[in-house]
Short mmCIF file of C-alpha atoms in Angstrom, two decimals:
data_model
loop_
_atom_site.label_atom_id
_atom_site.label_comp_id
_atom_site.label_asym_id
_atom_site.label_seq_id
_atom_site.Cartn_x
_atom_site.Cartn_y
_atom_site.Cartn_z
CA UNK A 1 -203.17 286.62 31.86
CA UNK A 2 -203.58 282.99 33.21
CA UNK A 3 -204.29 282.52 36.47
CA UNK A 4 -202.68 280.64 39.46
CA UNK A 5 -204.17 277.89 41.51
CA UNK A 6 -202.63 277.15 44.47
CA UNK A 7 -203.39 274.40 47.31
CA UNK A 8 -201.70 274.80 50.41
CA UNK A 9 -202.10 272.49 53.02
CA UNK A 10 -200.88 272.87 56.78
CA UNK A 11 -199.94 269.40 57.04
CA UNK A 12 -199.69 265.81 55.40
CA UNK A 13 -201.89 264.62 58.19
CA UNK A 14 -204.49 265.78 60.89
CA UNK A 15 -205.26 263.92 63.89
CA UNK A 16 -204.60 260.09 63.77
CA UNK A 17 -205.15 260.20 60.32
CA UNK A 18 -202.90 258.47 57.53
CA UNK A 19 -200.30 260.13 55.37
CA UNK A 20 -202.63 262.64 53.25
CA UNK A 21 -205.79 260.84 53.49
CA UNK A 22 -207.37 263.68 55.26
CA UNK A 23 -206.08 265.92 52.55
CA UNK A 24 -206.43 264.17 49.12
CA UNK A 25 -210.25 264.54 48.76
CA UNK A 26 -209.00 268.34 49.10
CA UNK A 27 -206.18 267.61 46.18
CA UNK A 28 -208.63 265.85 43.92
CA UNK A 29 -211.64 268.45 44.06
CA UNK A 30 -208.83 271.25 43.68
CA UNK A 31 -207.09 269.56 40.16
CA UNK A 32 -210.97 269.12 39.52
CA UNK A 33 -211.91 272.31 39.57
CA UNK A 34 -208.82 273.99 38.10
CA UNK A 35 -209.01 275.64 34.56
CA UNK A 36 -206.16 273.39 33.30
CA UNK A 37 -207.14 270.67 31.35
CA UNK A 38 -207.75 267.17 32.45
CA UNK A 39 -204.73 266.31 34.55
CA UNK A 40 -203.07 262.99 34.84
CA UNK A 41 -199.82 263.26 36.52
CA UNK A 42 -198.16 265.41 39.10
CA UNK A 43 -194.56 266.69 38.94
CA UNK A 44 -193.27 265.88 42.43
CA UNK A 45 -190.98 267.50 44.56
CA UNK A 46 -189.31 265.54 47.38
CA UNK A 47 -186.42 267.80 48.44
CA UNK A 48 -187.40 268.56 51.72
CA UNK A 49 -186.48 265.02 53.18
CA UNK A 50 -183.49 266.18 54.27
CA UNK A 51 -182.19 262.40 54.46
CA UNK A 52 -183.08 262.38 50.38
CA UNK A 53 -184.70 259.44 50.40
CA UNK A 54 -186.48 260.92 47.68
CA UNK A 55 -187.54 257.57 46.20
CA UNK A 56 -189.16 256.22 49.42
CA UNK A 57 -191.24 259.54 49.89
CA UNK A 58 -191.96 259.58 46.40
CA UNK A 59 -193.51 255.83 46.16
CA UNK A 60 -195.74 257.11 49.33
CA UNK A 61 -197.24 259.90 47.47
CA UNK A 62 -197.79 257.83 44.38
CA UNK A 63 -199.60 255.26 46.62
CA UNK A 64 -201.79 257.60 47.52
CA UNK A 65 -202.10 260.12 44.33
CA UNK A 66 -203.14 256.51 42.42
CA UNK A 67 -206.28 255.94 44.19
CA UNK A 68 -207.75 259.16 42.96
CA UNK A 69 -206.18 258.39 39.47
CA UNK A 70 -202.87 260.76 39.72
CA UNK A 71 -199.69 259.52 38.51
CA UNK A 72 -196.80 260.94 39.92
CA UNK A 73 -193.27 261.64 38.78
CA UNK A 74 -190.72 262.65 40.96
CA UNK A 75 -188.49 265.52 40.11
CA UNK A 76 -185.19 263.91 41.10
CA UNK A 77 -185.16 261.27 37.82
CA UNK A 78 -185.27 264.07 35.50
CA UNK A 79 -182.27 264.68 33.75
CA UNK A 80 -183.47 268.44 32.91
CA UNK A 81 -185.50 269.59 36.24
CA UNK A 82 -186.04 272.80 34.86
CA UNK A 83 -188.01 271.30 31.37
CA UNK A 84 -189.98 269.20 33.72
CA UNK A 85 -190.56 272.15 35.55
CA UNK A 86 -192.05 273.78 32.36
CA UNK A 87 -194.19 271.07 30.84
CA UNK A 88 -195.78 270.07 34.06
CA UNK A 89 -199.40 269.66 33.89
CA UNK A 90 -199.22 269.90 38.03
CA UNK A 91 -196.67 270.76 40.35
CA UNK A 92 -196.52 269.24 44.10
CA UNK A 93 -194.13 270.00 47.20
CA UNK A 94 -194.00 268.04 50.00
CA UNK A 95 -192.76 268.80 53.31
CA UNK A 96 -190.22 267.94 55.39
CA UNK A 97 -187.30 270.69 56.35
CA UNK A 98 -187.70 274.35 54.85
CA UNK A 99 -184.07 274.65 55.14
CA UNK A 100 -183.14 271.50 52.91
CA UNK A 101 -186.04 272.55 50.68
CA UNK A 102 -184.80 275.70 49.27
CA UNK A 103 -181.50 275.22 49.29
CA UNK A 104 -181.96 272.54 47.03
CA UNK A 105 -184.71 274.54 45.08
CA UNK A 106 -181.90 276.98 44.59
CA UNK A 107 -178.93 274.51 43.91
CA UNK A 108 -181.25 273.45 41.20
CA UNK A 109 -181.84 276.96 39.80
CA UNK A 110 -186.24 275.80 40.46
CA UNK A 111 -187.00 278.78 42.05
CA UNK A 112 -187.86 281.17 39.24
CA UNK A 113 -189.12 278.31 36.84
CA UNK A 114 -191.39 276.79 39.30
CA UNK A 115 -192.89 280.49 39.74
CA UNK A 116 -193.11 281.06 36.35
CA UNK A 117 -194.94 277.52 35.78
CA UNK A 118 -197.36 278.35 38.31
CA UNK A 119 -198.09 282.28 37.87
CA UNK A 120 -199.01 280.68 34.41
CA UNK A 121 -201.36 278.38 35.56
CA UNK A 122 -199.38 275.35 36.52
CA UNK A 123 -201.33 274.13 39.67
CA UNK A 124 -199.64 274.27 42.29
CA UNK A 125 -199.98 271.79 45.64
CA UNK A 126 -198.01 272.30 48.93
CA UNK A 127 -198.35 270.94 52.25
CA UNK A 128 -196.19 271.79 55.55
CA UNK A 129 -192.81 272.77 54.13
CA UNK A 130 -193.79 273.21 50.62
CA UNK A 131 -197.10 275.29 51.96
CA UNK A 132 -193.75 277.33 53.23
CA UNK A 133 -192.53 277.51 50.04
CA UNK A 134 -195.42 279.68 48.30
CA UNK A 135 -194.53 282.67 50.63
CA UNK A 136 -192.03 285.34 50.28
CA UNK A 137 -189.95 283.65 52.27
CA UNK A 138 -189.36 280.75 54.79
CA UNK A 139 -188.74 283.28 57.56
CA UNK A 140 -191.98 282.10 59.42
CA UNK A 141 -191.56 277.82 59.26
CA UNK A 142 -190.96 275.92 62.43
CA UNK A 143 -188.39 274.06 61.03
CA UNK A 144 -184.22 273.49 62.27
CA UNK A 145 -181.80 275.14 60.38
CA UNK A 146 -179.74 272.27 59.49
CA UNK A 147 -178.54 274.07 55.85
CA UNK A 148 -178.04 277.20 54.89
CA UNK A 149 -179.70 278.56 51.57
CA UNK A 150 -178.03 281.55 49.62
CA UNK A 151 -181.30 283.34 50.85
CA UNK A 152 -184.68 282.79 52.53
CA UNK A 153 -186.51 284.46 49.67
CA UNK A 154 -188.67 281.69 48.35
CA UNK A 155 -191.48 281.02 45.87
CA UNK A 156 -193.27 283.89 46.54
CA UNK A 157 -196.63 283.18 45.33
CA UNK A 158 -198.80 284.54 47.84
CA UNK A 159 -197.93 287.94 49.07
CA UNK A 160 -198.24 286.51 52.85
CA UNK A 161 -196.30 284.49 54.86
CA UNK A 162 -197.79 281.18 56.32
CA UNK A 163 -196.79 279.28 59.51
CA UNK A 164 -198.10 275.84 59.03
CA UNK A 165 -198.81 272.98 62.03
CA UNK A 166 -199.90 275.83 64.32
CA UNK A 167 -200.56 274.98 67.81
CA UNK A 168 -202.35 278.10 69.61
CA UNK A 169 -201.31 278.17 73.72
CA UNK A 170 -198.89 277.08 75.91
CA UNK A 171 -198.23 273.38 75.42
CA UNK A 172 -198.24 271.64 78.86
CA UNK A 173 -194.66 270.96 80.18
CA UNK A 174 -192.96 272.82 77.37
CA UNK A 175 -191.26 275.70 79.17
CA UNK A 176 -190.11 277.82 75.51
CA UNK A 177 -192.08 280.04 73.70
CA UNK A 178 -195.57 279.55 72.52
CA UNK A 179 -196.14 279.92 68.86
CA UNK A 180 -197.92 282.98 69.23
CA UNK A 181 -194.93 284.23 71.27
CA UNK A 182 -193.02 283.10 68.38
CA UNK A 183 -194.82 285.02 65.96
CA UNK A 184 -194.79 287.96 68.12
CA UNK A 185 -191.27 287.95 67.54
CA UNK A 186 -191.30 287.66 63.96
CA UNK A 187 -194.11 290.49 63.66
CA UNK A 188 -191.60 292.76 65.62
CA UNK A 189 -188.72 293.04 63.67
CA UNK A 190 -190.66 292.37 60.49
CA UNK A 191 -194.02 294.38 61.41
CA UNK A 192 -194.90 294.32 57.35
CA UNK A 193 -195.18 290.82 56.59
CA UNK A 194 -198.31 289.66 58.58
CA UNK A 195 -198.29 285.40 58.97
CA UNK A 196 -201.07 283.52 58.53
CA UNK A 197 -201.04 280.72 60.85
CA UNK A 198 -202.64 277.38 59.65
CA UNK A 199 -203.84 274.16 61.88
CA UNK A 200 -203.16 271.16 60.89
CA UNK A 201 -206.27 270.22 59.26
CA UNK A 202 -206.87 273.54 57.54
CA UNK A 203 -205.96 274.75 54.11
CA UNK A 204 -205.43 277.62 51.64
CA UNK A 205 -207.19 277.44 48.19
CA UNK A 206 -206.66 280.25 45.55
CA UNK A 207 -208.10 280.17 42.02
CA UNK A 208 -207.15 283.42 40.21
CA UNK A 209 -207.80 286.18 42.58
CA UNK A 210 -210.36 284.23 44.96
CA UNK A 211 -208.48 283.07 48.04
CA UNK A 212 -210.52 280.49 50.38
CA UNK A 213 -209.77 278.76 53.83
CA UNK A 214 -211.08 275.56 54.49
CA UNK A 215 -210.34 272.62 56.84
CA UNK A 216 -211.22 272.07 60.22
CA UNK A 217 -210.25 274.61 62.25
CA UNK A 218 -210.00 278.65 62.23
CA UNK A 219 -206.57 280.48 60.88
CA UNK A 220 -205.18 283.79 62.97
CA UNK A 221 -203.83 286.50 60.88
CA UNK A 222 -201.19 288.35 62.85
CA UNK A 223 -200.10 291.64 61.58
CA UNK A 224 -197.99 294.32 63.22
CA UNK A 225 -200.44 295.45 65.60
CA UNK A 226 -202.99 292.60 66.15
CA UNK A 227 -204.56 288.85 65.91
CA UNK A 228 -207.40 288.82 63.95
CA UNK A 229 -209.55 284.81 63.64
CA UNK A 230 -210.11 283.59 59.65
CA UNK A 231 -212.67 281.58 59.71
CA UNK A 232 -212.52 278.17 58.22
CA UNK A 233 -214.34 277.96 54.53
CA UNK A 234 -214.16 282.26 54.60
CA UNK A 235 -213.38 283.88 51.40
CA UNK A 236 -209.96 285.65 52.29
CA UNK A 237 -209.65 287.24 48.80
CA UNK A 238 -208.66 290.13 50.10
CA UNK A 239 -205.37 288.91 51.52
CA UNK A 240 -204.49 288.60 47.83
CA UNK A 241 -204.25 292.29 47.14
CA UNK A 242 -203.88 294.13 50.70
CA UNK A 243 -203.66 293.05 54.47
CA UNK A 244 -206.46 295.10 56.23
CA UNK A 245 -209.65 293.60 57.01
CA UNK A 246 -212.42 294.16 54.77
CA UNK A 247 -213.96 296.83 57.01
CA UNK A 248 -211.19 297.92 58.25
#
């Protein structure tokens, strides 16, 4: 069976860094070193600009894909999505809103032919929204719900959920929950799907069955009962097949 490579990025940007230039050196070592030929151009996805200006967002990923030598094709010109889909050599989601996202994954009919792609080897590259996208669902993104999708079930490629742009604490003068508090509530009525919650500036890499972090700053795991640290660059393989610790 071929396996999956997956990038999933927290964000587009960390810190007062430009659009992706903290993360393409990330992009271009990952296409690199996946087993799947010498790839030339990405199959984008812009759907989570929920204003669809899908060609603006698309010539801003090009811009930067091109430096590293990427060309990149956006998913709205094609007349059959789902054959693009299929003869992708690469596969990227932006973010954006989760909401817009899959409901026009969905409207599209994407959602079991993007899976299929990338369970097949497709790589696969997400960052904030579509990061969102590779989990079971988008129960666990900090996003407004300004559509409604015929269900939150989503890509389902890790069996995890992710909450990306993660800000641990109480931010000063915001009187709301914390993320963590946020989480908390999530954990409670869903005490089964633990969340791993990514900085900006951080990543998840998976080649097969090996499952890395990487970036700049640690990950918490929170499961039903506690908050356990992932270490940046720690091999989280284990996440892949079950959700206890290692030693646990």
């Amino acid at each position: 069976m071929t396996s999956p490579h997956l990038l999933l990025l927290s964000s587009s940007r960390y810190r007062d860094a430009g659009f992706l230039v903290d993360g393409l050196p990330v992009i271009k070592d990952f296409l690199v070193n996946c087993i799947a030929g010498d790839i030339k151009d990405v199959l984008f996805v812009p759907y989570a600009n929920a204003a669809k200006e899908y060609d603006d967002y698309e010539a801003r990923v090009a811009a930067i894909f091109d430096t590293c030598g990427l060309g990149v094709q956006s998913i709205h010109h094609e007349s059959d999505p789902v054959a693009a889909v299929r003869s992708a050599q690469a596969i990227a989601i932006g973010g954006g809103n989760t909401f817009a996202l899959l409901s026009r994954l969905q409207e599209a009919k994407l959602i079991e032919p993007i899976r299929q792609a990338v369970m097949a080897g497709t790589p696969y590259i997400g960052w904030s929204a579509g990061s969102n996208m590779a989990c079971p669902t988008l129960c666990t993104t900090n996003d407004m719900p300004i559509c409604e999708p015929e269900s939150f079930d989503a890509l389902a490629l890790i069996p995890f959920q992710i909450n990306p742009h993660f800000v641990s604490g109480q931010i000063a003068g915001h009187n709301g929950e914390s993320r963590e508090q946020r989480l908390a509530e999530f954990m409670a009525v869903s005490p089964h799907k633990p969340v791993l919650a990514l900085p900006e500036g951080t990543a998840l890499r998976r080649h097969g069955e090996a499952l890395t972090m990487s970036g700049h700053a640690d990950g918490i795991l929170f499961s039903a009962d506690k908050q356990q640290v992932i270490k940046r660059d720690e091999d989280v393989s284990w996440m892949l097949s079950n959700l206890q610790t290692p030693d646990a």
